[in-house]
Short mmCIF file of C-alpha atoms in Angstrom, two decimals:
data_model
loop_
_atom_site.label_atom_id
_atom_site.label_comp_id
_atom_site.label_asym_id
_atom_site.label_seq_id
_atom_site.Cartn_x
_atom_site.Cartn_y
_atom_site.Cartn_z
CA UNK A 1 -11.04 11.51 10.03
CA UNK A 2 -12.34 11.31 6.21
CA UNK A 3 -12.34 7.71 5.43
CA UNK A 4 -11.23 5.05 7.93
CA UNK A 5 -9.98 2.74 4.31
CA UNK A 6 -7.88 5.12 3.74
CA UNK A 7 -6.29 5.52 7.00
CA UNK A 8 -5.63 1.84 6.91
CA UNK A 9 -4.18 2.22 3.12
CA UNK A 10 -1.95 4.36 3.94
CA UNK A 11 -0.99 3.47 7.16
CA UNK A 12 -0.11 -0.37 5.98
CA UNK A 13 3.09 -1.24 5.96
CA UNK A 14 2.66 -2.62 2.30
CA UNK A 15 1.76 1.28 0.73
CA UNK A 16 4.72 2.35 2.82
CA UNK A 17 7.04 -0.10 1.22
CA UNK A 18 5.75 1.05 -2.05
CA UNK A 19 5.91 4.38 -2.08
CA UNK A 20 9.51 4.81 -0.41
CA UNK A 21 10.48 2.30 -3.14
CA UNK A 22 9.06 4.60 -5.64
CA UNK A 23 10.52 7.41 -4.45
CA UNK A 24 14.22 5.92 -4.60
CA UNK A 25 13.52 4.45 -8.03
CA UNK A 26 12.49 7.55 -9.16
CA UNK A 27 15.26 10.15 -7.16
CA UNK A 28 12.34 11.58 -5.68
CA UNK A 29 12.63 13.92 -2.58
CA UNK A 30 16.01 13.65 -2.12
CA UNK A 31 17.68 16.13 -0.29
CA UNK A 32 21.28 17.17 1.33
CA UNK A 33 21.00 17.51 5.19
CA UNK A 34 23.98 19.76 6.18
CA UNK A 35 25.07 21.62 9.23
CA UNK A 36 26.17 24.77 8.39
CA UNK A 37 26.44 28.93 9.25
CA UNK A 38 23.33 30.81 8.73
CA UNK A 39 25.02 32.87 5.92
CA UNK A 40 26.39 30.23 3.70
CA UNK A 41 27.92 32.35 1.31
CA UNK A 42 30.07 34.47 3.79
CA UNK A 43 33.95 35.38 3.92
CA UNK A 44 36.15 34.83 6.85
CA UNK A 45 36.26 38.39 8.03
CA UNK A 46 36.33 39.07 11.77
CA UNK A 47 34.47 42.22 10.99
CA UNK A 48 31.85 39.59 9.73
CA UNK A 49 28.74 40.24 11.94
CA UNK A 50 27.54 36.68 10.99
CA UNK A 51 30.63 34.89 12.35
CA UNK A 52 29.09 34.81 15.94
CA UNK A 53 26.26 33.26 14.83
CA UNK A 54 25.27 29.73 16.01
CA UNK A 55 25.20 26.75 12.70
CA UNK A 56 22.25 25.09 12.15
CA UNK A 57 20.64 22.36 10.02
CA UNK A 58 18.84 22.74 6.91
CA UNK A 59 17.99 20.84 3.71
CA UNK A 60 19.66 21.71 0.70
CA UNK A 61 18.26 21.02 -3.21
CA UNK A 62 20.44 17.34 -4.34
CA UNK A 63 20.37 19.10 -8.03
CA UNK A 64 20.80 23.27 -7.44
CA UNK A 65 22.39 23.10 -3.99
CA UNK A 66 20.00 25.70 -2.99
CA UNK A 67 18.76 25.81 0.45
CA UNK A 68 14.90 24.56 0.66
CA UNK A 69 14.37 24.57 4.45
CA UNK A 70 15.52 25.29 7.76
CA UNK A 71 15.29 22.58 10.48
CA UNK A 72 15.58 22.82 13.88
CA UNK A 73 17.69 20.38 16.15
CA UNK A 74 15.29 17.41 18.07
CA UNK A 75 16.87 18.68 21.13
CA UNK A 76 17.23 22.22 20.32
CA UNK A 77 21.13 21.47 20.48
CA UNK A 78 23.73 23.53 19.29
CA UNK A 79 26.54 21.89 19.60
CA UNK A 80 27.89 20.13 16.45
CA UNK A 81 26.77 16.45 15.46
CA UNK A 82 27.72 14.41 13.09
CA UNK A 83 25.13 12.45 10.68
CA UNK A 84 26.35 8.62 10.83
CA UNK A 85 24.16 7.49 7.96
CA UNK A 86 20.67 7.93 6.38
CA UNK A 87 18.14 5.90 5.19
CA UNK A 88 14.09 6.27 3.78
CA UNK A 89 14.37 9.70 5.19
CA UNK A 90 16.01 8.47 8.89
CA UNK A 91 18.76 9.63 9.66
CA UNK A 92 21.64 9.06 12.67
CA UNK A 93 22.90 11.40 14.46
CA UNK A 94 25.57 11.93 17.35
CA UNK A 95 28.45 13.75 18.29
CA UNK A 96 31.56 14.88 15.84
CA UNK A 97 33.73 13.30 17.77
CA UNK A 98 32.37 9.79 19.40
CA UNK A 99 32.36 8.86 22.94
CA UNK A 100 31.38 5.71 24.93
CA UNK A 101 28.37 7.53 26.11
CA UNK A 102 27.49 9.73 23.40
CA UNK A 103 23.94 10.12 22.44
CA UNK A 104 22.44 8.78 19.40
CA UNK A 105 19.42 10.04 17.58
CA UNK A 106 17.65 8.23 14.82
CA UNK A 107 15.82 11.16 13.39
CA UNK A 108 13.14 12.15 10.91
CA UNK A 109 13.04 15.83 9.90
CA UNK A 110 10.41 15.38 7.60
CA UNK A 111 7.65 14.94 10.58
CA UNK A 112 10.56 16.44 13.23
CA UNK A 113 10.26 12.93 15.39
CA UNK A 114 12.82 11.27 16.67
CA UNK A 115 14.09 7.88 19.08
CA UNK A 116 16.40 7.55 21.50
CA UNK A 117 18.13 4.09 21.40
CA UNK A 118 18.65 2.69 25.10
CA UNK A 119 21.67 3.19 26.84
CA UNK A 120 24.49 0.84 26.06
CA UNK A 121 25.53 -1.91 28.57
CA UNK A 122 28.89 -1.22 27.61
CA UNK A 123 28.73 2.54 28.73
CA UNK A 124 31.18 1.77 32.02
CA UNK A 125 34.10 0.77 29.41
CA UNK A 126 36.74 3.35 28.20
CA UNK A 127 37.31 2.90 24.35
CA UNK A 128 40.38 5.02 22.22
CA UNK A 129 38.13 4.74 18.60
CA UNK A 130 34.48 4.22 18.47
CA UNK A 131 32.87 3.88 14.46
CA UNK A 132 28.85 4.32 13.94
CA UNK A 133 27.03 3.50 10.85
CA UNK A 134 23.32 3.17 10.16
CA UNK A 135 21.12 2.15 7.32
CA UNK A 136 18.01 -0.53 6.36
CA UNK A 137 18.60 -3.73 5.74
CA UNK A 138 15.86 -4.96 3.44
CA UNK A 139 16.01 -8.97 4.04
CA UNK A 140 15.12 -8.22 7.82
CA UNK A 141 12.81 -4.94 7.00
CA UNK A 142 14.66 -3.36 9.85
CA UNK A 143 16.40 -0.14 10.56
CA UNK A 144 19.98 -1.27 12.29
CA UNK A 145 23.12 0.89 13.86
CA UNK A 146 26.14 -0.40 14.18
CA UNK A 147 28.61 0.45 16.51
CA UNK A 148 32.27 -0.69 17.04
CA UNK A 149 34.40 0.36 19.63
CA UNK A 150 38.08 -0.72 20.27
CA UNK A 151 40.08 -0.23 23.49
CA UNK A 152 43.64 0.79 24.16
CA UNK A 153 44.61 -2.41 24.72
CA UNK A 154 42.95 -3.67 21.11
CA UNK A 155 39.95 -5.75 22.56
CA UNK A 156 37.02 -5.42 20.15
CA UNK A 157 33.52 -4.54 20.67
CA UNK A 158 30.60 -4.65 18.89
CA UNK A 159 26.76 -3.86 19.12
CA UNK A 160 23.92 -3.67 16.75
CA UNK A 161 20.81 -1.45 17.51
CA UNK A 162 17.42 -2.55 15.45
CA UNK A 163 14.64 0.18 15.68
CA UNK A 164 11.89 -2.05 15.34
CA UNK A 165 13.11 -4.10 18.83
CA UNK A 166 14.23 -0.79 20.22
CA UNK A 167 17.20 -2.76 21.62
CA UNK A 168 21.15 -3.51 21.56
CA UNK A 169 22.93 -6.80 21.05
CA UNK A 170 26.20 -7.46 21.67
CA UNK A 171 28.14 -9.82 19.57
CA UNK A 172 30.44 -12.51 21.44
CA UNK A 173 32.92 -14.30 18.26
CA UNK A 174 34.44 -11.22 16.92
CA UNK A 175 36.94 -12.77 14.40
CA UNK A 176 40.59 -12.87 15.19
CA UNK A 177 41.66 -11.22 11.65
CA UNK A 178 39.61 -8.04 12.94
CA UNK A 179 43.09 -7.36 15.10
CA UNK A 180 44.18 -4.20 13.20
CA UNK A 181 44.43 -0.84 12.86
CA UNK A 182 41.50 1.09 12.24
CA UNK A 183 41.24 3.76 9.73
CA UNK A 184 38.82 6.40 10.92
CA UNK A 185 35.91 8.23 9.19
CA UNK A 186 36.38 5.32 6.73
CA UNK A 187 33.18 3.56 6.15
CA UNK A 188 29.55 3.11 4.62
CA UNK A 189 26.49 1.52 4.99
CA UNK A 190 25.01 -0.43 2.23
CA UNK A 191 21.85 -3.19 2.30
CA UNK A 192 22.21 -3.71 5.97
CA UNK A 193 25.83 -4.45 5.39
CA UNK A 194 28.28 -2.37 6.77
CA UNK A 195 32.03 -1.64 5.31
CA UNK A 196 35.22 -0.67 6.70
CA UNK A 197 38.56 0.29 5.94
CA UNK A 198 41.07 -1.37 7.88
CA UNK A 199 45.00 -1.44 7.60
CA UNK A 200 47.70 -4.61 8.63
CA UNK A 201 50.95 -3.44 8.31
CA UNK A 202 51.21 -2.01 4.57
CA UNK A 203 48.22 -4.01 3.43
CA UNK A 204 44.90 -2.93 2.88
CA UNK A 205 41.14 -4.32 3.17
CA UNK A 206 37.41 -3.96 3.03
CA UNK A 207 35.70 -5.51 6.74
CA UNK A 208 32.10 -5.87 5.85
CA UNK A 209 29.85 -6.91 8.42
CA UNK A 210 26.26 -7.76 7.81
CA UNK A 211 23.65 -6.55 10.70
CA UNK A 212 21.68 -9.05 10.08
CA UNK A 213 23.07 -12.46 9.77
CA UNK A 214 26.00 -10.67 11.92
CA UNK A 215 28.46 -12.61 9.52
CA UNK A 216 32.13 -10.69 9.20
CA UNK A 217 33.95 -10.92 6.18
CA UNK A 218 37.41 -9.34 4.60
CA UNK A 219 38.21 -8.49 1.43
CA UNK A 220 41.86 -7.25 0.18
CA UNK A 221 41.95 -4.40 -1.66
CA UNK A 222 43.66 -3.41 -4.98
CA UNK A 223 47.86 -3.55 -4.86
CA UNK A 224 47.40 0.11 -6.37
CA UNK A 225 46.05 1.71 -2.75
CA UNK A 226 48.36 2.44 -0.62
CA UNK A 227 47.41 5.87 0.79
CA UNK A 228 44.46 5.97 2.96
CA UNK A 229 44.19 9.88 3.42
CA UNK A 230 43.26 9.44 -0.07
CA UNK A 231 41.37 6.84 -0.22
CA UNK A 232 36.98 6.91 0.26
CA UNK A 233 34.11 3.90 0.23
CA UNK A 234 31.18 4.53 -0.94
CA UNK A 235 28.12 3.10 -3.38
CA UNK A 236 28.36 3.43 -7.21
CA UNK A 237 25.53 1.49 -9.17
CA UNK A 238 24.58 -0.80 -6.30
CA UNK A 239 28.01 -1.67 -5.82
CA UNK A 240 30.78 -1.01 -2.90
CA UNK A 241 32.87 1.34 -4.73
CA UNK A 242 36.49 2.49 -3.82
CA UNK A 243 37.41 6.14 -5.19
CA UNK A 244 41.49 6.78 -4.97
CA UNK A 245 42.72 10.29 -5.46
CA UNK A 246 46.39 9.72 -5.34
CA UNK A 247 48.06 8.77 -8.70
CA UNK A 248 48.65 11.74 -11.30
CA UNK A 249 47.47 11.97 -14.62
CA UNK A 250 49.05 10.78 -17.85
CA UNK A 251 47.20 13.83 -19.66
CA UNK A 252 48.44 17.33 -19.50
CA UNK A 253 46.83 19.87 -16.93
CA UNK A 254 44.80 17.13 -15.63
CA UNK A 255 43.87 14.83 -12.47
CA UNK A 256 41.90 12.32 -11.72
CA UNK A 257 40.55 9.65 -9.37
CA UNK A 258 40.71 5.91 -9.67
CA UNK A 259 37.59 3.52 -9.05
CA UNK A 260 37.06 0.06 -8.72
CA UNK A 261 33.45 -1.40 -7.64
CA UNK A 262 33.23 -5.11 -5.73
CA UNK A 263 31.57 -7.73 -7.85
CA UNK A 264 31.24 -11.00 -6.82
CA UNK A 265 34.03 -10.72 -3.64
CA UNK A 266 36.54 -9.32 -6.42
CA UNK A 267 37.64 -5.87 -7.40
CA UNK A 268 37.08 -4.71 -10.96
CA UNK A 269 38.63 -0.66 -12.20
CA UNK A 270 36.97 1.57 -13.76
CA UNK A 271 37.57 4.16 -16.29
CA UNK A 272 39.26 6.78 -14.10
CA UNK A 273 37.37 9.83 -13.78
CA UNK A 274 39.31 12.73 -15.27
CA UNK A 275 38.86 17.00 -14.27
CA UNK A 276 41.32 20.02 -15.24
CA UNK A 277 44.49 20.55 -12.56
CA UNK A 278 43.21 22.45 -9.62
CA UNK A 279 39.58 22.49 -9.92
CA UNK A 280 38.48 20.26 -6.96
CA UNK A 281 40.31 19.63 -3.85
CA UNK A 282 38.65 16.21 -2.56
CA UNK A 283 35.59 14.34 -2.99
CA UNK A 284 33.34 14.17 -0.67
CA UNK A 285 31.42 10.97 -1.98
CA UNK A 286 28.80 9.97 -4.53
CA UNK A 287 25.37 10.95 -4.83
CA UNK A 288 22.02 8.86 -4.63
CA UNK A 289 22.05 9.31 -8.37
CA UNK A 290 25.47 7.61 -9.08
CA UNK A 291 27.01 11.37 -9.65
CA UNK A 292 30.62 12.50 -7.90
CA UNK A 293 30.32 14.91 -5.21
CA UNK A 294 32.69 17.07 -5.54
CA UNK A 295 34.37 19.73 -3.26
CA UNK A 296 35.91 22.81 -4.61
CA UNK A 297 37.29 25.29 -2.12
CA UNK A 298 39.11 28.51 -2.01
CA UNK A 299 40.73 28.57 1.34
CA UNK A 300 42.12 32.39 1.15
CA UNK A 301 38.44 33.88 0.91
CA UNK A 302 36.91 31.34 3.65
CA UNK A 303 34.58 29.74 0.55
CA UNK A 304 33.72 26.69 -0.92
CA UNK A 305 31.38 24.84 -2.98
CA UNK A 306 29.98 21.49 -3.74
CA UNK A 307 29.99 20.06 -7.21
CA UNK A 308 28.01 17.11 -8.61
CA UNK A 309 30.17 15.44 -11.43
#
């Protein structure tokens, strides 16, 4: 309504590119989106008059932890989702545990829109494991989801959603390595590209599988993982990173947890990250800013707490 120039500044998709880019380069706005109970601090007590109470979703400080705002569901759900990746401030969400016909959401809180994808053509199939990932992929300037669903019998199925066609495809050559046993809650989204961790026999391995070019490819991972409770993928330094909390610590009244980032197809360790005994019980991940996110729980008083390391 005040200047027509700058509606069409700011509505290009050039100042969009530039400011989101500026805003990751700079950590700016970054938030945690968590589903949670309305008193975050409380103790399991069934006197408790909180414990009742419905969860809901709110954004939480990436620095202090501290909760900025509440946000209410797109469709006033409240029922428990999972979020199956986040990008530029979209995020995916569906249900914790993953059906054939669940519903997706590709949602942005900050202006409390959201889309629907289309219903799948494979909705009439019954599937044992279904994975969802979602995420940009820059070369095609294109939001995509990824879905892969596996029947009892083993057949393989996959489809990729794109937000700016607002449509499904479903790939035909699915590669006859991909016969294997899936790990679940294993995976990450990274530059369009998404990663899994699969399992053959005793032998372990990183499927990635661009959304774009819809090229699969397998990598092996290190001899020294051989536990996948353990085991998490996620992105260090603009890198695929594997984080292994499994082998004890040569120093006294210590752990720690092993890394190795992918560079150029091969696997290359880190310098283990070290912490006294006891003080974390898993890790949850890394952080935009390359930090270890940390979870520290005490399981007899119904708390815990994130830590960035």
């Amino acid at each position: 309504c005040t200047c027509k120039f700058w509606s069409d500044l700011i509505s290009s998709s050039s100042f969009v590119s530039t400011q989101l880019h500026r805003n990751i380069t700079k950590y700016a706005h970054v938030h945690l989106l968590c589903l949670h109970h309305p008193n975050v601090r409380r103790q399991v007590n069934p006197d408790d008059p909180y414990v009742k109470q419905e969860c809901q979703w709110s954004l939480f400080s990436n620095v202090t932890f501290e909760e900025c705002s509440k946000l209410s569901h797109p469709l006033r759900s409240t029922e428990y989702f999972g979020i199956y990746g986040s990008s530029n401030g979209l995020i995916c969400i569906s249900d914790e545990i993953l059906n054939f016909n669940s519903p997706i959401l590709i949602w942005n809180p900050s202006v409390r829109k959201f889309r629907t994808p289309p219903t799948s053509t494979n909705i009439n199939i019954k599937f044992t494991y279904i994975a969802l990932q979602f995420g940009f992929h820059p070369r095609y300037n294109d939001y995509k989801a990824v879905r892969m669903m596996r029947t009892n019998k083993g057949a393989l199925a996959v489809e990729v959603y794109s937000l700016r066609a607002d449509s499904w495809k479903i790939l035909e050559a699915i590669p006859p390595w991909l016969k294997c046993t899936w790990q679940h809650h294993k995976g990450t989204f990274f530059n369009g590209v998404a990663y899994h961790i699969i399992q053959k026999g005793l032998m372990f391995s990183i499927m990635s599988f661009d959304s774009g070019s819809e090229e699969f490819k397998e990598f092996i991972a290190p001899d020294a993982i051989c536990n996948p409770c353990a085991l998490c993928i996620d992105v260090y330094k603009e890198q695929i990173c594997l984080l292994l909390d499994f082998y004890p610590c040569e120093e006294e009244d210590m752990e720690k947890i092993d890394l190795w980032v992918l560079q150029e197809k091969r696997w290359k360790q880190l310098c283990p990250f070290t912490y006294p005994l006891d003080s974390y019980d898993r890790t949850i991940g890394i952080s935009i800013d390359n930090k270890l996110l940390m979870l520290r729980g005490d399981y007899m008083r119904g708390i815990a707490d994130l830590h960035l390391c």
